[in-house]
Short mmCIF file of C-alpha atoms and ligand atoms in Angstrom, two decimals:
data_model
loop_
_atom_site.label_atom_id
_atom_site.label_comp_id
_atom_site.label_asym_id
_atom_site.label_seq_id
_atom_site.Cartn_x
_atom_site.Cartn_y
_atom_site.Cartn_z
CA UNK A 1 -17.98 46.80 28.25
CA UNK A 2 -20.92 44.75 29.62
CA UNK A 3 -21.47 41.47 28.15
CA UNK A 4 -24.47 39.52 29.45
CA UNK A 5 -22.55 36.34 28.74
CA UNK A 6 -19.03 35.63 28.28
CA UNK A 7 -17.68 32.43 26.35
CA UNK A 8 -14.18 32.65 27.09
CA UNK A 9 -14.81 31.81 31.00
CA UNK A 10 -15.25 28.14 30.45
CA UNK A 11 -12.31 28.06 28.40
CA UNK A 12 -10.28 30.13 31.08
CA UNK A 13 -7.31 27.29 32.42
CA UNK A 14 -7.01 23.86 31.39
CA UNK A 15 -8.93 23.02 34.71
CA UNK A 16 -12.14 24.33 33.36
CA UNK A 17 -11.62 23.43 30.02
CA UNK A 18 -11.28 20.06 30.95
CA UNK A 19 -14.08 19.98 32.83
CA UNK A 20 -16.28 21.03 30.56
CA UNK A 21 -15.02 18.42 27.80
CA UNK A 22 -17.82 17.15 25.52
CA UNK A 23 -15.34 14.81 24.10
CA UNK A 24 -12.87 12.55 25.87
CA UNK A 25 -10.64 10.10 24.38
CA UNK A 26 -9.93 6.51 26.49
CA UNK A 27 -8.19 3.51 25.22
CA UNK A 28 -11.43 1.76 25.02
CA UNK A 29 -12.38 4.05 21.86
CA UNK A 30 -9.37 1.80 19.58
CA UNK A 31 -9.43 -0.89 17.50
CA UNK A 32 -5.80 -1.77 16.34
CA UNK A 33 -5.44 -2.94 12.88
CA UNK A 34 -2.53 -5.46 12.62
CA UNK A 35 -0.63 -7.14 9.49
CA UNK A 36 0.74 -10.21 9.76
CA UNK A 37 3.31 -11.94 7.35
CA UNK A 38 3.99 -15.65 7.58
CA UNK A 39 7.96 -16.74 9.25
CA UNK A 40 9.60 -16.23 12.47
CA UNK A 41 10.62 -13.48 14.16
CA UNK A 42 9.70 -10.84 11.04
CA UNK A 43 9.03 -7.38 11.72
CA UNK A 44 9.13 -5.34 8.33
CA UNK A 45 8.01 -1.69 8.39
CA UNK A 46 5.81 -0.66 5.71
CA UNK A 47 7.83 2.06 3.59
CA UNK A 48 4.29 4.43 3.20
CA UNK A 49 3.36 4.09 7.21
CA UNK A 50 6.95 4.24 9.44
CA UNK A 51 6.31 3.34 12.22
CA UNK A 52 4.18 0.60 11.89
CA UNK A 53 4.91 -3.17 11.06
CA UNK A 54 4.26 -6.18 9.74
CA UNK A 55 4.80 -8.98 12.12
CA UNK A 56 5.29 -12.59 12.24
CA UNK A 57 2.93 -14.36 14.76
CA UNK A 58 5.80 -15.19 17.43
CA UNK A 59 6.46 -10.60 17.40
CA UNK A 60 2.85 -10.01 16.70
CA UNK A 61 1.53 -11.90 19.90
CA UNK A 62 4.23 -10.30 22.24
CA UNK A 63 3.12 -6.54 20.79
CA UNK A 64 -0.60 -7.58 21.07
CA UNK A 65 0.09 -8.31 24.82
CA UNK A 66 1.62 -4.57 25.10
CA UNK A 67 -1.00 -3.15 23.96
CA UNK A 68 -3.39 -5.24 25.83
CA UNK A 69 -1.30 -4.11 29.27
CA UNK A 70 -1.82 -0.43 27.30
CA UNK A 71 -5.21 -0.96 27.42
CA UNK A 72 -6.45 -1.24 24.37
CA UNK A 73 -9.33 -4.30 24.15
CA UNK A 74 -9.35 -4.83 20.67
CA UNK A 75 -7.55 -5.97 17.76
CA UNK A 76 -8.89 -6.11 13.49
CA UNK A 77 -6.53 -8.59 11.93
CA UNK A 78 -5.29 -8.15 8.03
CA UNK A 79 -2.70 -10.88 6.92
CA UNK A 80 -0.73 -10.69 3.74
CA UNK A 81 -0.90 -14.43 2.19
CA UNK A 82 2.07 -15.47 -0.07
CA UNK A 83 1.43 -14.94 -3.78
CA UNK A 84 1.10 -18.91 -4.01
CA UNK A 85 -2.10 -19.44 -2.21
CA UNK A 86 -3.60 -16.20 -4.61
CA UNK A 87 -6.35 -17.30 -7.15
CA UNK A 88 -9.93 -16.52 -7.91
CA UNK A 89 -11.64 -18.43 -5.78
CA UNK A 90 -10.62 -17.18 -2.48
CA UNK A 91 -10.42 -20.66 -1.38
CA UNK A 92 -6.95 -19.87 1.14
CA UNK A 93 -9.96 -17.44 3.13
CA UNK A 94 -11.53 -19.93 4.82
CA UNK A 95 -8.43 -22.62 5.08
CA UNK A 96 -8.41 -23.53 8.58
CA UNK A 97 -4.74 -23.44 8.73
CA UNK A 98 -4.15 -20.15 6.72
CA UNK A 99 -2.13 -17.32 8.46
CA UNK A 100 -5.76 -15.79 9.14
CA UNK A 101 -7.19 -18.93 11.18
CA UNK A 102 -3.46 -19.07 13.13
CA UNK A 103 -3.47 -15.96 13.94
CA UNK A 104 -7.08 -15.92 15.61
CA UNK A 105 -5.97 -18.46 17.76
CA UNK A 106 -2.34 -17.35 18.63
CA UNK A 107 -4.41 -14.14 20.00
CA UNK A 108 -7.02 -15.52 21.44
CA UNK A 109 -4.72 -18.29 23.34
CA UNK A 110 -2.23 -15.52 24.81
CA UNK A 111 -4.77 -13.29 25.65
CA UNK A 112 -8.39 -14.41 25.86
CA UNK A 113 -10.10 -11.34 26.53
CA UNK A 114 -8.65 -9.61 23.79
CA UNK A 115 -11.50 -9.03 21.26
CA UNK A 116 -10.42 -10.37 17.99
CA UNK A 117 -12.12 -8.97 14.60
CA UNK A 118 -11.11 -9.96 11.49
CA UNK A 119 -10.92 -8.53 8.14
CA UNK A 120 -13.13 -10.51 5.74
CA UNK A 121 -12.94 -9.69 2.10
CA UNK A 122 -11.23 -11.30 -0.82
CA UNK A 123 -8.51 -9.00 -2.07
CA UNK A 124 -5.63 -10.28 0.15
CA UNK A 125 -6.00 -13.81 -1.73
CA UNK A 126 -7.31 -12.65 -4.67
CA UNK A 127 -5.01 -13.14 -7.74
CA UNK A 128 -6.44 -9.28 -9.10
CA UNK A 129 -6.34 -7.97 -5.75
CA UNK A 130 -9.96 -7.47 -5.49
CA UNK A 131 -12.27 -7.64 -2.85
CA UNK A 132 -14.43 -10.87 -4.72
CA UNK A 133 -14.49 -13.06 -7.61
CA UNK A 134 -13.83 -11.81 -10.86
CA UNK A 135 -15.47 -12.95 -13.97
CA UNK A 136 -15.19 -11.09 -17.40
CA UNK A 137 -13.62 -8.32 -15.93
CA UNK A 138 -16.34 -8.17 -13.45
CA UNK A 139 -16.41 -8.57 -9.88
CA UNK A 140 -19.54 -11.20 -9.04
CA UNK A 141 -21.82 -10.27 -6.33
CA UNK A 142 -23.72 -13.22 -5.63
CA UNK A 143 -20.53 -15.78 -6.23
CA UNK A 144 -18.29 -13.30 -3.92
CA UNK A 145 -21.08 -13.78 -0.90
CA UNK A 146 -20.80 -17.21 -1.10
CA UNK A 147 -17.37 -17.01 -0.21
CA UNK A 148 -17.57 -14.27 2.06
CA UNK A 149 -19.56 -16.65 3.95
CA UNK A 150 -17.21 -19.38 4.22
CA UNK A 151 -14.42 -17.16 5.10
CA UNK A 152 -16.84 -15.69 8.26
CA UNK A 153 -17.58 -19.29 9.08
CA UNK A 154 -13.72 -20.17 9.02
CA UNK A 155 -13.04 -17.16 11.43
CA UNK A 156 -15.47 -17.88 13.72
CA UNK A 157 -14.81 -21.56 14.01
CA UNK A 158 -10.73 -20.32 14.60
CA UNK A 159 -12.41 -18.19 17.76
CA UNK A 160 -13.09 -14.76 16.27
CA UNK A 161 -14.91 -12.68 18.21
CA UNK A 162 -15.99 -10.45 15.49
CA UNK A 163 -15.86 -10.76 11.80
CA UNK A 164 -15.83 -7.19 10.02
CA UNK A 165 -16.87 -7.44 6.06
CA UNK A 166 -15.16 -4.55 3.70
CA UNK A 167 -15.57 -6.15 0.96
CA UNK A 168 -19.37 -3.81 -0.28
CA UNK A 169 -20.89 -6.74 -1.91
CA UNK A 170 -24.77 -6.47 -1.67
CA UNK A 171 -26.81 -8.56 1.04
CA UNK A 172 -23.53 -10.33 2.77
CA UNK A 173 -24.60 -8.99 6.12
CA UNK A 174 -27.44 -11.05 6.02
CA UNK A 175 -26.05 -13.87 4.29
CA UNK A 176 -23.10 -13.80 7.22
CA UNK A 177 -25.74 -13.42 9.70
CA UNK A 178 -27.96 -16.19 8.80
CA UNK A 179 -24.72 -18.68 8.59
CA UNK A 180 -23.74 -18.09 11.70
CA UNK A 181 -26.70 -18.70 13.34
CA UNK A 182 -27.52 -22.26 11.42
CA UNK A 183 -23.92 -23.19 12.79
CA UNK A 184 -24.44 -21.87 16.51
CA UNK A 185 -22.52 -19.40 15.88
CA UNK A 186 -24.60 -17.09 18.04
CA UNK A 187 -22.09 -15.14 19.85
CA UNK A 188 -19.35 -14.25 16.80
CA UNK A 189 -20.73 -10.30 15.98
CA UNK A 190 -20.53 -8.79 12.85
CA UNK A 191 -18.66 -5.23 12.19
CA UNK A 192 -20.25 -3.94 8.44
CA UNK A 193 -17.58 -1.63 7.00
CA UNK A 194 -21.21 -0.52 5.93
CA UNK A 195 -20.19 3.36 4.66
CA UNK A 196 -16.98 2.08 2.43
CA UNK A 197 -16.09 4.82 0.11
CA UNK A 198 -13.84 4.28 -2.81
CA UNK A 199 -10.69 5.79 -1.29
CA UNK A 200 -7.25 7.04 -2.70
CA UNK A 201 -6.73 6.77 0.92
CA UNK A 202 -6.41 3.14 0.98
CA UNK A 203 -2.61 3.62 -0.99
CA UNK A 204 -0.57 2.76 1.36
CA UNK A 205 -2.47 -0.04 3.25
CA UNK A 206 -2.53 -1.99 -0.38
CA UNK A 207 1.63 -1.56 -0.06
CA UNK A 208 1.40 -3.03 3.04
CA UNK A 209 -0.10 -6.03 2.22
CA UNK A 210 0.51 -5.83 -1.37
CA UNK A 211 -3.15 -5.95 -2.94
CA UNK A 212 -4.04 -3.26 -4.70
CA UNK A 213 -6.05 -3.65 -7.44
CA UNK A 214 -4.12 -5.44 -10.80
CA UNK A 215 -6.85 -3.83 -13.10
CA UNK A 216 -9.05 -1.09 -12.65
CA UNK A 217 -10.09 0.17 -9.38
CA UNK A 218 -12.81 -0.42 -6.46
CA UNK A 219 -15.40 1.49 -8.13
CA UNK A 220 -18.41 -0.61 -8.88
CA UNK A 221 -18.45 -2.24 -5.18
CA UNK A 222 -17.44 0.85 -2.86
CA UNK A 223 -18.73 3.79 -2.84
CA UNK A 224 -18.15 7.19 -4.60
CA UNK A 225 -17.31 9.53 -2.01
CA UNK A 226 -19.51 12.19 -4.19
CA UNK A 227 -22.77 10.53 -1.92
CA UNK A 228 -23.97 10.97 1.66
CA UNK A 229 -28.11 9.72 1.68
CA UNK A 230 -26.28 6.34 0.09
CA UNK A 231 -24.21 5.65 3.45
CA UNK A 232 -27.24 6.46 5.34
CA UNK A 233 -29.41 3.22 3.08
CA UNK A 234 -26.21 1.32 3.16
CA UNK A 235 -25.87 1.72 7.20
CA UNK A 236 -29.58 1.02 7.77
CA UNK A 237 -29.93 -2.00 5.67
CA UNK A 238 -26.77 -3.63 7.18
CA UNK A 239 -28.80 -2.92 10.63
CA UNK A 240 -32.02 -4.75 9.18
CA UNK A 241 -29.67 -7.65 8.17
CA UNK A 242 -27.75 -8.19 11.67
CA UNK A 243 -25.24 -6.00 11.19
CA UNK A 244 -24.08 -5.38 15.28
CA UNK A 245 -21.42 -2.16 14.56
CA UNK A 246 -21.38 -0.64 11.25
CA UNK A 247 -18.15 1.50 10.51
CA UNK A 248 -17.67 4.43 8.30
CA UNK A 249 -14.45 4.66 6.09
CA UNK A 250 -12.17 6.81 5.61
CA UNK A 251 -12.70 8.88 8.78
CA UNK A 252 -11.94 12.62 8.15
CA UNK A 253 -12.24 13.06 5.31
CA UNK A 254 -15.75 11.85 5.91
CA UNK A 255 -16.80 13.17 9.60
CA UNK A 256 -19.86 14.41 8.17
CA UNK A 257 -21.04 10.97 7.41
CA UNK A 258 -20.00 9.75 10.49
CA UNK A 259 -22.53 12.27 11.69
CA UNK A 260 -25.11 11.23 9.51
CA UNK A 261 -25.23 7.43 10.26
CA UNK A 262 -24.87 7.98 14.21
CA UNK A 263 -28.22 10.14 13.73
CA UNK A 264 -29.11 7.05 11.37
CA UNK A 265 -28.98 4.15 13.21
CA UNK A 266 -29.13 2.59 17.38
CA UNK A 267 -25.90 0.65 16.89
CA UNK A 268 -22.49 1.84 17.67
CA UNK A 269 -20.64 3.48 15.13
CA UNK A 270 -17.02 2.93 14.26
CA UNK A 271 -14.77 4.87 12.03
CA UNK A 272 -11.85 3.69 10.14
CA UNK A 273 -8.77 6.62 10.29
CA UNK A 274 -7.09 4.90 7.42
CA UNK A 275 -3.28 3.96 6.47
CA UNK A 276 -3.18 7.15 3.82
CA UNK A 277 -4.19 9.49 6.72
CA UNK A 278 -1.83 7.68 9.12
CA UNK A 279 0.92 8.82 6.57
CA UNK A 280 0.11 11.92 6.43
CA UNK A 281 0.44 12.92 10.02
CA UNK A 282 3.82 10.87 9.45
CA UNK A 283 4.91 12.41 6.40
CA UNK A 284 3.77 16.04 7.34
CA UNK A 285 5.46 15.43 10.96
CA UNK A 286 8.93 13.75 9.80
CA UNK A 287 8.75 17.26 7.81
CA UNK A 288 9.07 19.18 10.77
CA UNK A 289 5.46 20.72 9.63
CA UNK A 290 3.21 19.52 11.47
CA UNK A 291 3.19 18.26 15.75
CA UNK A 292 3.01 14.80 15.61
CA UNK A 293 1.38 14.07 19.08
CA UNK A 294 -1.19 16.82 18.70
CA UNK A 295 -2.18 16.21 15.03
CA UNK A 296 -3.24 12.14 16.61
CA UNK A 297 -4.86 13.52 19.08
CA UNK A 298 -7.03 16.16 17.92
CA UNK A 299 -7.99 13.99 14.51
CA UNK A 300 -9.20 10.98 16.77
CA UNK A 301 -10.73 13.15 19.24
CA UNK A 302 -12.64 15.12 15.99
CA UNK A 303 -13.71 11.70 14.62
CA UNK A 304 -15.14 10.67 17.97
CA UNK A 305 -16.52 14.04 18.27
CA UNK A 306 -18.47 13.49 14.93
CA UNK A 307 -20.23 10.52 16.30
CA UNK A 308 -17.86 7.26 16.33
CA UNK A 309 -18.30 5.43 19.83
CA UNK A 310 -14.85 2.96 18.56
CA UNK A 311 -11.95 3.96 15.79
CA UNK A 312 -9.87 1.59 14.22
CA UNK A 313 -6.42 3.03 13.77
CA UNK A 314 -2.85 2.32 13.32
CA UNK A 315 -2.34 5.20 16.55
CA UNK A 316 -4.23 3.36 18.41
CA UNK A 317 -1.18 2.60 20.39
CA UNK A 318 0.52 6.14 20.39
CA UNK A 319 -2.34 7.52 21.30
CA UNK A 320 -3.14 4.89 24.10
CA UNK A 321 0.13 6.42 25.19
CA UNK A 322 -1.08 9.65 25.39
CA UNK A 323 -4.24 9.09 27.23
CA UNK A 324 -2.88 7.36 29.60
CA UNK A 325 -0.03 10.06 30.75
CA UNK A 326 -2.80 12.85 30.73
C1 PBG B 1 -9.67 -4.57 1.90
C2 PBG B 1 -9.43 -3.47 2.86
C3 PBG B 1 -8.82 -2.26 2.55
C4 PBG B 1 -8.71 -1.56 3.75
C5 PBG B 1 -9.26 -2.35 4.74
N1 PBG B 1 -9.72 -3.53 4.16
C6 PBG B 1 -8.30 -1.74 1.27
C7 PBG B 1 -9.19 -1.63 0.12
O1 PBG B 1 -10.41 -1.67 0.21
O2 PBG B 1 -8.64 -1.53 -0.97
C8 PBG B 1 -8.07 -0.21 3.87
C9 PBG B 1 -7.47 0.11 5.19
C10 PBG B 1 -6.55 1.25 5.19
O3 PBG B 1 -6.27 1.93 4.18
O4 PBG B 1 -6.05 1.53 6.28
N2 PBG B 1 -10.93 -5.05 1.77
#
């Protein structure tokens, strides 16, 4: 038979093949989301993701260092504040000693370098477990900013390198943005969780740090996952308001809007591979279904095929792992 071209010769040993890679995972691609609790020496394991842990901040600092030595350069912090501190102001968000503020600094002081982000949204302190204030069964846009902002301010002034807003209110980039400038803030970035669908995804991360929603769900602030020109205006306008990365969330699931907003915008992109699809690797793997090891690696290296330049996720470490051996 003559063929004037033949595909399968670049795809002839692993040599080649790897040669001819379009797509190449490092360590630098990860962001590793980590939960703390409040106590000492606490490392609980989150029934709907085994294999990954809440820590106390004396474990949590020691496992940041690992990773750091694993080379992974960044870290998103989510805390899980007692039920006590929980009401519907949000007022515990910007307390400069609250679990978040400690934490920034028990990172930052063990290993400087370490890029800290930081979660900023409502829910963990909210008393409904949603992302801003509620009033008459509603959650307040304008209000929620306001606080938003205060909780930015409180991260940066703890040291954050980057504070990353998931919270989908309307105009908080620039209201975040503006803050930290008329504070001097010039150097904290900001990380828009800009695409932020309305996920059943999210399940086990609200476990995790026990927010879910008390009434309701997420609806009317994130988005419905029916829409792909509305991540594209939400991506842009988080640009136009200062908006350094802007993230898309869930991650496959959604690799065709990852697509779209890397053709959208000049900023990096990040994707979030979120908790529910971390537990279903694990759940499909402790099965004996699926390859545990390959499934991580070929989702992350599809998700940074589609177009994200960083992903946050909880394999961040495994996968470090991997890359690293190859
Ligand atoms: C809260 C927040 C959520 C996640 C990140 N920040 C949950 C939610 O919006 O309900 C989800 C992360 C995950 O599932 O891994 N603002």
């Amino acid at each position: 038979m003559y063929l004037q071209k033949r595909n399968r010769i670049l795809r002839t040993n692993s040599s080649i093949r790897s040669l001819v890679a379009e797509t190449v995972l490092t360590p630098n691609d990860f962001i590793l989301p980590v939960f703390v609790d409040e106590g000492e020496n606490v490392k609980h394991e989150i029934p709907s993701m085994p294999g990954y842990y809440r820590y106390s901040l004396d474990l949590l600092v020691k496992e940041v260092k690992e990773v750091w030595a694993m080379g992974i350069k960044s870290v998103l912090i989510f805390v899980k504040a007692k039920d006590e501190v929980k009401d519907n102001t949000g007022k515990e968000a910007w307390n400069p000693d609250g679990l978040m503020q400690r934490s920034i600094k028990a990172i930052k002081n063990a290993i400087p370098e370490m890029l800290v982000m930081t979660d900023v949204a409502l829910d963990p302190y909210s008393v409904y477990g949603h992302d801003g204030i509620v009033k008459d069964g509603e959650i307040v846009n304008d209000e929620t900013v306001d606080a938003l902002v205060k909780m930015s301010l409180s991260h940066a002034e703890a040291g954050a390198d980057f504070v990353a807003p998931s919270d989908m209110m309307d105009g908080r980039i620039g209201a975040i943005r503006k803050a930290l400038e008329a504070t001097h803030f010039t150097k904290v970035g900001i990380m828009a969780y800009s695409a932020k669908y309305a996920s059943c995804f999210y399940g086990p991360f609200r476990d995790a740090l026990d927010s879910a929603p008390g009434f309701g769900d997420k609806k009317t602030y994130q988005m419905n996952y029916a829409n792909r020109r509305e991540a594209i205006n939400e991506a842009l306008q988080d640009v136009e308001q200062g908006a350094d990365i802007v993230m898309v969330k869930p991650a496959m699931a959604y690799l065709d809007i990852i697509r779209e907003v890397k053709n959208s915008v000049t900023v990096p992109v990040s994707a979030y591979h979120v908790s529910g699809e971390y537990a279903m690797i694990k759940a499909a793997a402790k099965m004996g279904w699926l390859d545990e090891n390959k499934a991580i690696i070929e989702s992350l290296t599809s998700i940074k095929r589609a177009g994200a330049d960083l992903i946050a996720t909880y394999f961040a470490k495994q996968a470090a792992e991997m890359v690293n051996r190859q």
